[in-house]
Each structure stands twice: as structure tokens, then as C-alpha cells.
Amino acid sequence: MAGKFAMHGNRAMVVNNARRGGGVTAVHVMVLKKEPLADQISAVGTILPNERTDVRTEIAGRVREIHFKEGTHVKKGDLLVKIDDRELLAQLARARSELAIAKKENDRQTELYEQRVASQREYESAANNLGVAQAQFDLISVQVAKTDIRAPFDGAVGLRNVSVGEYVTPTTSTASNTNSIITTLVQDNPVKIDFTVPERYAGSVKKGDVVHFTVEGSPRAFDATVYALASIIDPQTRTLGVRASSPNPDGALVPGAFAEVDLVMPEREAVTVPSFALVPELRGQRVFLLHGNKAAAVSVDIGLRTEDKVEVTDGVAAGDTLITSGILQLKDGAPVTITTE
């Protein structure tokens, strides 16, 4: 004869799982219900600077002045390196003189043309010469401006790769300078955190979500806000790229470091079962439900796993009575009893 329920919370307690007379198994049961459940995604991320650029020269010349110290902060527009511009300044003076002559000649030909003394050909030739002289002057002015290598944004300069007197070009390569990079400029406040999430979470991550992360060597926990998502899922890894931003006023976050990222998804209602109540089978998992006085084997689909529970996405529903003990001895249709002893 079946025993009576003695519920503690939503769990019916029994004294033992031993088989009783008549082949009836005594079992524990619990009534399933929906409860709040939050997914937590853990990922390895990389800390990136907010902005980073390799400082190079756009024009060939000899380094005349260096205006920065390695590892210091500079402001946008600060002069970093001065390339010798004396030859260009001489060319600019000549171009300025030629431009002035061309302007005078154009003015004279315009006046004569309006008086119908000069021909249209002479008038157009003077206007064309003025345009050429202006373009030449503008071109050399731009080249002179390029001899001042300035910081494109606020940031910290890195190691210096050139010395005063060194001849540099946009593709410099010498024994002492193996590349064309004068230095690097990094803006590290704020910093970016790049990480990926599995494909199944692609629709759950949104701009504005807050992630928590830690870095090796620091006991602090940091927060970052998601501000960009990749436009496609990577077909090789089946993951979606995510980028977040985190303030870094004290420089504790160093670009290039790894970050352990945790992203907690919004809570949702779900049916869960104790992990020990699942029985592995060839094509997935199954549980035993109490139907009348018998055990009913039910195949289930599972979702999120927590430390001691597993989400069941299909196969059971809130209100079902789950058998939680003696499951290794049970078969589908086996008689069971619940005892209060």
C-alpha cells in the first residue's frame, strides 16, 4: 500500500530507498515548479586601448628635434618630432614669389581683357598660370606641415625608435631602426574589452549590458558596458564578437592583458531538476516522474547547468512530480511507493 506524503517545502521525505515487499521501491519525490534562473556567460577577453596608432613620418627627412619623453602623456596636437624643413621652406619661398608674380600677371591680363586689349587666349593663359602657381604653393605648404609630427589624440607615448640626426622616410629600415615607426601613441582611458559569446546567446546580449571582469595580478573586480556587437557570427568558432568599454582613470588596466569576463543574463522563469535526478541515455537524458503508483521514464532536453541544478527545456512541466532517489534501480512502469517513515 502506498505511503502518505510528508512534504518539507516541495520535497516528500522518505526514510530509505530500499525495495519493499512485492517489488515496490520506496522513493523520494519533489513537485517541480518554475523558479528564477539567470544564465552566466564566462569568457576570456582581451583588453584593448581606446585608441592606438603607430607614429610615422609622411615625408622623408632628417630628424632635427624630438619633443617627447618615452612613457609620458601628451595632448592632442602636441609636437612630437620635427623633421628638417629648411629645403622645403626655401621651395616654399620660391613658390610664394611665383604665386605673387602669377597673381599680378593675372590681374593685368584680366584688366586688359575687360578693355578688349588682350586676347581671350592671353587671359586664359594667365588664369591657368595662376592656378598652377597656387597649387604648387599649396603642395609645398602641406609638405612643410608634415615635417611637424604631432599627436593625433591625447594619450601615452611608448618607446622611441629614432634619434636626432637620423634620416627617416615613410619606409625607413636601418640597422638601428628596423621599421618606420617613430613611436606608438596609446589612449588607455577608457579601455575596450573584446570577448566572444556562444552562438546560442547571440540574441540575448544587447548594447548597454554590464559585464564584470578581472585581470591577472589584481584582486579588483571591474565593470564594463557593452557598446558594440559583431555584425555576423564567426562561422569557424560559432561565436559572436562583443566589445565593451571600461573607465581606467588610474591606469590599472593595461592594454594587451587578458580579462576573465562574466556576463549575467536577465533572469527568466524556468523548470529545473536536481542534477542527480538525470539519467544519461544513448541520445540524451531522462528522468523518472511519478504517475499514479508507478515510475514513468521521460526523455528530456536540458539547458543551463548551475552548481547543483539543470534546466529542463522540454519533457517535463511545472506541477509534475519528479522521483529523486532510487532512480538507478527503476524502470519505466516500475511500482513505487512514498513513505513518511
Tab-separated table of C-alpha atoms in Angstrom:
chain	number	residue	atom	x	y	z
A	1	MET	CA	0.000	0.000	0.000
A	2	ALA	CA	1.352	3.433	-0.895
A	3	GLY	CA	2.576	5.612	1.983
A	4	LYS	CA	1.371	9.129	2.742
A	5	PHE	CA	3.182	12.367	1.619
A	6	ALA	CA	5.072	14.323	4.289
A	7	MET	CA	6.180	17.407	2.352
A	8	HIS	CA	9.104	19.578	3.503
A	9	GLY	CA	8.916	22.607	1.145
A	10	ASN	CA	8.122	20.906	-2.168
A	11	ARG	CA	10.016	17.679	-1.334
A	12	ALA	CA	8.454	14.498	0.095
A	13	MET	CA	10.900	12.864	2.501
A	14	VAL	CA	11.300	9.107	2.965
A	15	VAL	CA	13.447	7.084	5.268
A	16	ASN	CA	15.194	4.877	2.741
A	17	ASN	CA	15.342	3.791	-0.875
A	18	ALA	CA	15.249	0.072	-0.176
A	19	ARG	CA	12.875	-2.179	-2.009
A	20	ARG	CA	9.839	-3.200	-0.037
A	21	GLY	CA	7.989	-6.384	-0.232
A	22	GLY	CA	6.259	-7.085	-3.515
A	23	GLY	CA	8.966	-5.420	-5.650
A	24	VAL	CA	7.852	-1.895	-4.760
A	25	THR	CA	10.620	0.707	-4.492
A	26	ALA	CA	10.479	3.428	-1.859
A	27	VAL	CA	11.485	6.778	-3.341
A	28	HIS	CA	11.880	10.477	-2.659
A	29	VAL	CA	9.891	12.834	-4.817
A	30	MET	CA	9.556	16.550	-5.377
A	31	VAL	CA	6.971	18.657	-7.158
A	32	LEU	CA	8.505	20.667	-9.970
A	33	LYS	CA	7.883	24.371	-10.194
A	34	LYS	CA	9.205	27.338	-12.122
A	35	GLU	CA	11.853	29.447	-10.439
A	36	PRO	CA	14.047	32.417	-11.404
A	37	LEU	CA	17.111	31.400	-13.392
A	38	ALA	CA	19.893	33.584	-14.797
A	39	ASP	CA	22.446	32.453	-17.346
A	40	GLN	CA	26.025	33.453	-16.657
A	41	ILE	CA	28.462	33.509	-19.551
A	42	SER	CA	32.159	33.202	-18.760
A	43	ALA	CA	34.694	34.139	-21.416
A	44	VAL	CA	38.313	35.090	-21.855
A	45	GLY	CA	38.669	38.615	-23.198
A	46	THR	CA	41.467	40.950	-24.231
A	47	ILE	CA	41.937	44.495	-23.012
A	48	LEU	CA	42.484	46.948	-25.850
A	49	PRO	CA	43.312	50.663	-25.789
A	50	ASN	CA	40.545	53.055	-26.664
A	51	GLU	CA	42.780	54.430	-29.423
A	52	ARG	CA	46.176	53.303	-30.696
A	53	THR	CA	48.372	54.480	-33.544
A	54	ASP	CA	51.892	53.963	-34.796
A	55	VAL	CA	53.522	57.368	-35.172
A	56	ARG	CA	55.292	57.559	-38.554
A	57	THR	CA	56.638	60.253	-40.816
A	58	GLU	CA	54.799	61.019	-44.023
A	59	ILE	CA	57.790	62.772	-45.560
A	60	ALA	CA	61.461	61.883	-45.909
A	61	GLY	CA	63.954	63.962	-43.961
A	62	ARG	CA	66.424	64.136	-41.106
A	63	VAL	CA	65.146	64.238	-37.527
A	64	ARG	CA	66.019	67.681	-36.172
A	65	GLU	CA	64.151	67.734	-32.844
A	66	ILE	CA	62.434	65.226	-30.557
A	67	HIS	CA	59.844	66.785	-28.231
A	68	PHE	CA	58.555	63.823	-26.233
A	69	LYS	CA	59.810	61.580	-23.457
A	70	GLU	CA	59.128	57.867	-23.518
A	71	GLY	CA	56.194	56.764	-21.378
A	72	THR	CA	54.775	60.245	-20.841
A	73	HIS	CA	51.328	61.607	-21.648
A	74	VAL	CA	50.795	64.127	-24.422
A	75	LYS	CA	47.855	66.202	-25.576
A	76	LYS	CA	46.239	66.193	-28.992
A	77	GLY	CA	48.226	68.491	-31.277
A	78	ASP	CA	51.448	68.378	-29.233
A	79	LEU	CA	54.604	68.396	-31.367
A	80	LEU	CA	56.364	65.019	-31.069
A	81	VAL	CA	59.089	65.162	-33.724
A	82	LYS	CA	60.401	67.898	-36.016
A	83	ILE	CA	61.832	66.908	-39.411
A	84	ASP	CA	64.371	69.256	-41.003
A	85	ASP	CA	62.309	71.567	-43.222
A	86	ARG	CA	64.936	74.096	-44.426
A	87	GLU	CA	64.936	72.850	-48.011
A	88	LEU	CA	61.154	72.840	-48.127
A	89	LEU	CA	60.989	76.342	-46.682
A	90	ALA	CA	63.268	77.549	-49.490
A	91	GLN	CA	60.983	75.871	-52.036
A	92	LEU	CA	58.002	77.474	-50.306
A	93	ALA	CA	59.584	80.936	-50.540
A	94	ARG	CA	60.151	80.422	-54.253
A	95	ALA	CA	56.598	79.184	-54.749
A	96	ARG	CA	55.267	82.192	-52.839
A	97	SER	CA	57.223	84.534	-55.119
A	98	GLU	CA	55.999	82.758	-58.253
A	99	LEU	CA	52.442	82.894	-56.925
A	100	ALA	CA	52.708	86.656	-56.377
A	101	ILE	CA	54.010	87.165	-59.937
A	102	ALA	CA	51.230	84.982	-61.335
A	103	LYS	CA	48.610	86.982	-59.429
A	104	LYS	CA	49.919	90.263	-60.795
A	105	GLU	CA	50.014	88.932	-64.344
A	106	ASN	CA	46.503	87.524	-63.997
A	107	ASP	CA	45.220	90.858	-62.685
A	108	ARG	CA	46.909	92.706	-65.585
A	109	GLN	CA	45.569	90.331	-68.229
A	110	THR	CA	42.093	90.488	-66.695
A	111	GLU	CA	42.112	94.274	-66.877
A	112	LEU	CA	43.384	94.261	-70.477
A	113	TYR	CA	40.814	91.631	-71.446
A	114	GLU	CA	37.996	93.714	-69.992
A	115	GLN	CA	39.302	96.666	-72.027
A	116	ARG	CA	39.348	94.363	-75.071
A	117	VAL	CA	43.084	94.919	-75.470
A	118	ALA	CA	44.250	91.379	-74.544
A	119	SER	CA	43.017	88.277	-76.327
A	120	GLN	CA	40.957	85.596	-74.649
A	121	ARG	CA	43.885	83.204	-75.075
A	122	GLU	CA	46.226	85.513	-73.155
A	123	TYR	CA	43.580	85.988	-70.468
A	124	GLU	CA	43.025	82.229	-70.050
A	125	SER	CA	46.767	81.523	-70.092
A	126	ALA	CA	47.328	83.983	-67.236
A	127	ALA	CA	44.458	82.441	-65.230
A	128	ASN	CA	45.879	78.953	-65.811
A	129	ASN	CA	49.373	80.028	-64.702
A	130	LEU	CA	47.865	81.473	-61.538
A	131	GLY	CA	46.106	78.188	-60.802
A	132	VAL	CA	49.326	76.209	-61.307
A	133	ALA	CA	51.295	78.573	-59.066
A	134	GLN	CA	48.623	78.376	-56.350
A	135	ALA	CA	48.580	74.568	-56.486
A	136	GLN	CA	52.392	74.438	-56.245
A	137	PHE	CA	52.360	76.771	-53.260
A	138	ASP	CA	49.651	74.697	-51.524
A	139	LEU	CA	51.526	71.445	-52.207
A	140	ILE	CA	54.763	72.674	-50.652
A	141	SER	CA	52.820	74.172	-47.712
A	142	VAL	CA	51.365	70.740	-46.991
A	143	GLN	CA	54.823	69.161	-47.182
A	144	VAL	CA	56.173	71.730	-44.750
A	145	ALA	CA	53.295	71.000	-42.352
A	146	LYS	CA	54.162	67.283	-42.498
A	147	THR	CA	57.597	67.999	-41.040
A	148	ASP	CA	55.793	68.688	-37.743
A	149	ILE	CA	54.729	65.250	-36.477
A	150	ARG	CA	52.007	65.894	-33.906
A	151	ALA	CA	49.889	63.744	-31.574
A	152	PRO	CA	46.520	62.943	-33.208
A	153	PHE	CA	44.831	62.457	-29.802
A	154	ASP	CA	45.530	62.547	-26.056
A	155	GLY	CA	47.498	59.547	-24.891
A	156	ALA	CA	50.721	57.989	-23.665
A	157	VAL	CA	53.710	57.648	-25.971
A	158	GLY	CA	55.667	54.421	-25.987
A	159	LEU	CA	59.322	53.671	-26.691
A	160	ARG	CA	61.290	55.917	-29.061
A	161	ASN	CA	62.740	54.251	-32.164
A	162	VAL	CA	64.610	57.203	-33.711
A	163	SER	CA	67.356	59.622	-32.681
A	164	VAL	CA	68.171	63.212	-33.558
A	165	GLY	CA	70.063	63.321	-36.832
A	166	GLU	CA	68.606	60.086	-38.167
A	167	TYR	CA	67.253	60.188	-41.716
A	168	VAL	CA	63.755	58.788	-41.831
A	169	THR	CA	61.304	58.016	-44.585
A	170	PRO	CA	57.808	56.535	-44.534
A	171	THR	CA	59.507	53.136	-45.068
A	172	THR	CA	62.657	53.633	-43.002
A	173	SER	CA	64.677	50.466	-42.381
A	174	THR	CA	68.174	50.741	-40.955
A	175	ALA	CA	70.393	48.652	-38.720
A	176	SER	CA	69.312	50.647	-35.659
A	177	ASN	CA	65.710	51.170	-36.755
A	178	THR	CA	64.075	48.071	-38.164
A	179	ASN	CA	60.798	49.690	-39.082
A	180	SER	CA	59.229	53.012	-39.944
A	181	ILE	CA	57.559	53.502	-36.554
A	182	ILE	CA	58.883	56.502	-34.623
A	183	THR	CA	56.883	55.582	-31.521
A	184	THR	CA	53.416	54.413	-30.560
A	185	LEU	CA	50.634	56.502	-29.048
A	186	VAL	CA	48.009	54.820	-26.874
A	187	GLN	CA	44.871	56.211	-25.264
A	188	ASP	CA	44.099	53.938	-22.305
A	189	ASN	CA	41.230	55.745	-20.567
A	190	PRO	CA	38.773	54.264	-21.190
A	191	VAL	CA	39.843	50.820	-22.390
A	192	LYS	CA	37.987	48.322	-24.547
A	193	ILE	CA	37.359	44.669	-23.678
A	194	ASP	CA	36.929	42.254	-26.574
A	195	PHE	CA	35.383	38.823	-25.963
A	196	THR	CA	33.057	36.338	-27.622
A	197	VAL	CA	29.840	34.599	-26.587
A	198	PRO	CA	28.465	31.280	-27.896
A	199	GLU	CA	26.045	31.384	-30.815
A	200	ARG	CA	23.033	30.456	-28.668
A	201	TYR	CA	23.452	33.661	-26.653
A	202	ALA	CA	23.819	35.898	-29.713
A	203	GLY	CA	20.255	37.191	-29.424
A	204	SER	CA	20.481	37.749	-25.674
A	205	VAL	CA	23.451	40.122	-25.496
A	206	LYS	CA	22.454	43.751	-26.005
A	207	LYS	CA	24.144	47.123	-26.105
A	208	GLY	CA	24.115	48.569	-22.623
A	209	ASP	CA	24.575	45.211	-20.851
A	210	VAL	CA	27.069	45.383	-17.970
A	211	VAL	CA	29.824	42.764	-17.713
A	212	HIS	CA	32.147	42.084	-14.813
A	213	PHE	CA	35.770	41.119	-15.324
A	214	THR	CA	39.056	40.567	-13.527
A	215	VAL	CA	42.657	40.672	-14.665
A	216	GLU	CA	45.579	38.582	-13.504
A	217	GLY	CA	47.654	40.145	-10.766
A	218	SER	CA	44.853	42.355	-9.425
A	219	PRO	CA	42.280	41.447	-6.757
A	220	ARG	CA	39.894	44.128	-8.047
A	221	ALA	CA	36.729	43.432	-9.988
A	222	PHE	CA	35.964	45.810	-12.848
A	223	ASP	CA	32.790	46.671	-14.759
A	224	ALA	CA	32.389	47.363	-18.457
A	225	THR	CA	29.425	48.329	-20.622
A	226	VAL	CA	28.726	46.584	-23.928
A	227	TYR	CA	28.620	49.130	-26.740
A	228	ALA	CA	29.177	47.117	-29.927
A	229	LEU	CA	28.425	43.663	-31.331
A	230	ALA	CA	29.899	41.952	-34.375
A	231	SER	CA	27.630	42.025	-37.411
A	232	ILE	CA	27.934	38.273	-38.058
A	233	ILE	CA	28.609	35.061	-36.149
A	234	ASP	CA	32.061	33.624	-36.814
A	235	PRO	CA	31.413	30.501	-38.935
A	236	GLN	CA	34.611	28.861	-37.661
A	237	THR	CA	34.042	29.204	-33.919
A	238	ARG	CA	30.258	29.752	-33.900
A	239	THR	CA	30.699	32.710	-31.577
A	240	LEU	CA	29.681	36.360	-31.670
A	241	GLY	CA	32.232	39.097	-31.040
A	242	VAL	CA	31.348	41.580	-28.301
A	243	ARG	CA	33.118	44.813	-27.346
A	244	ALA	CA	32.670	46.670	-24.051
A	245	SER	CA	34.137	49.839	-22.587
A	246	SER	CA	35.519	50.346	-19.083
A	247	PRO	CA	36.850	53.517	-17.415
A	248	ASN	CA	40.539	53.377	-16.488
A	249	PRO	CA	41.386	56.638	-14.682
A	250	ASP	CA	44.211	55.154	-12.611
A	251	GLY	CA	45.774	53.058	-15.384
A	252	ALA	CA	45.167	49.773	-13.554
A	253	LEU	CA	44.051	48.105	-16.798
A	254	VAL	CA	46.954	47.592	-19.171
A	255	PRO	CA	46.124	47.155	-22.878
A	256	GLY	CA	47.062	43.725	-24.162
A	257	ALA	CA	46.249	41.915	-20.908
A	258	PHE	CA	43.791	39.025	-20.660
A	259	ALA	CA	40.490	39.503	-18.834
A	260	GLU	CA	38.210	36.910	-17.229
A	261	VAL	CA	34.762	38.139	-18.238
A	262	ASP	CA	31.415	37.242	-16.645
A	263	LEU	CA	28.171	38.319	-18.267
A	264	VAL	CA	24.979	37.662	-16.283
A	265	MET	CA	21.907	37.452	-18.474
A	266	PRO	CA	18.485	38.737	-17.367
A	267	GLU	CA	16.556	36.393	-15.072
A	268	ARG	CA	13.847	34.209	-16.547
A	269	GLU	CA	11.399	31.608	-15.241
A	270	ALA	CA	12.453	28.004	-15.843
A	271	VAL	CA	11.813	24.473	-14.603
A	272	THR	CA	14.896	22.894	-13.019
A	273	VAL	CA	15.682	19.467	-11.620
A	274	PRO	CA	18.493	18.320	-9.327
A	275	SER	CA	21.464	17.223	-11.411
A	276	PHE	CA	21.497	13.812	-9.680
A	277	ALA	CA	17.926	13.134	-10.913
A	278	LEU	CA	19.115	12.933	-14.543
A	279	VAL	CA	19.868	9.538	-16.042
A	280	PRO	CA	22.127	9.539	-19.128
A	281	GLU	CA	20.847	7.594	-22.117
A	282	LEU	CA	22.093	6.955	-25.634
A	283	ARG	CA	20.522	10.047	-27.179
A	284	GLY	CA	20.399	12.427	-24.248
A	285	GLN	CA	18.940	12.440	-20.732
A	286	ARG	CA	15.861	11.120	-18.987
A	287	VAL	CA	14.100	11.489	-15.652
A	288	PHE	CA	11.510	9.482	-13.794
A	289	LEU	CA	8.146	11.032	-12.979
A	290	LEU	CA	5.539	9.670	-10.588
A	291	HIS	CA	2.380	8.630	-12.456
A	292	GLY	CA	-0.075	7.135	-10.028
A	293	ASN	CA	1.922	4.491	-8.147
A	294	LYS	CA	4.374	3.863	-10.959
A	295	ALA	CA	7.594	5.378	-12.290
A	296	ALA	CA	7.387	6.835	-15.798
A	297	ALA	CA	10.634	7.304	-17.748
A	298	VAL	CA	10.600	10.582	-19.702
A	299	SER	CA	13.255	11.817	-22.133
A	300	VAL	CA	14.116	15.481	-21.568
A	301	ASP	CA	16.024	18.296	-23.236
A	302	ILE	CA	18.286	20.252	-20.937
A	303	GLY	CA	19.584	23.806	-20.996
A	304	LEU	CA	21.564	25.787	-18.466
A	305	ARG	CA	23.511	23.975	-15.747
A	306	THR	CA	24.168	25.518	-12.348
A	307	GLU	CA	26.195	24.090	-9.491
A	308	ASP	CA	23.521	21.591	-8.426
A	309	LYS	CA	20.601	22.042	-10.827
A	310	VAL	CA	19.866	21.597	-14.506
A	311	GLU	CA	17.280	23.465	-16.551
A	312	VAL	CA	14.816	21.255	-18.412
A	313	THR	CA	13.578	22.894	-21.590
A	314	ASP	CA	11.317	20.072	-22.791
A	315	GLY	CA	9.823	16.853	-21.405
A	316	VAL	CA	8.515	17.999	-18.024
A	317	ALA	CA	6.417	20.884	-16.763
A	318	ALA	CA	5.695	22.710	-13.531
A	319	GLY	CA	3.415	20.577	-11.349
A	320	ASP	CA	4.938	17.227	-12.394
A	321	THR	CA	6.145	15.003	-9.556
A	322	LEU	CA	9.806	14.047	-10.020
A	323	ILE	CA	11.364	10.943	-8.490
A	324	THR	CA	14.732	11.906	-6.986
A	325	SER	CA	16.003	8.688	-5.383
A	326	GLY	CA	16.364	5.050	-6.334
A	327	ILE	CA	16.448	6.062	-9.988
A	328	LEU	CA	19.241	3.666	-10.924
A	329	GLN	CA	17.047	0.727	-9.866
A	330	LEU	CA	13.915	1.981	-11.586
A	331	LYS	CA	12.479	1.004	-14.933
A	332	ASP	CA	9.628	2.503	-16.857
A	333	GLY	CA	6.372	1.351	-15.280
A	334	ALA	CA	8.006	0.034	-12.095
A	335	PRO	CA	5.791	0.261	-8.979
A	336	VAL	CA	6.945	2.752	-6.355
A	337	THR	CA	5.778	3.995	-3.006
A	338	ILE	CA	6.377	7.090	-0.955
A	339	THR	CA	6.823	6.749	2.755
A	340	THR	CA	6.875	9.198	5.633
A	341	GLU	CA	8.981	6.957	7.870
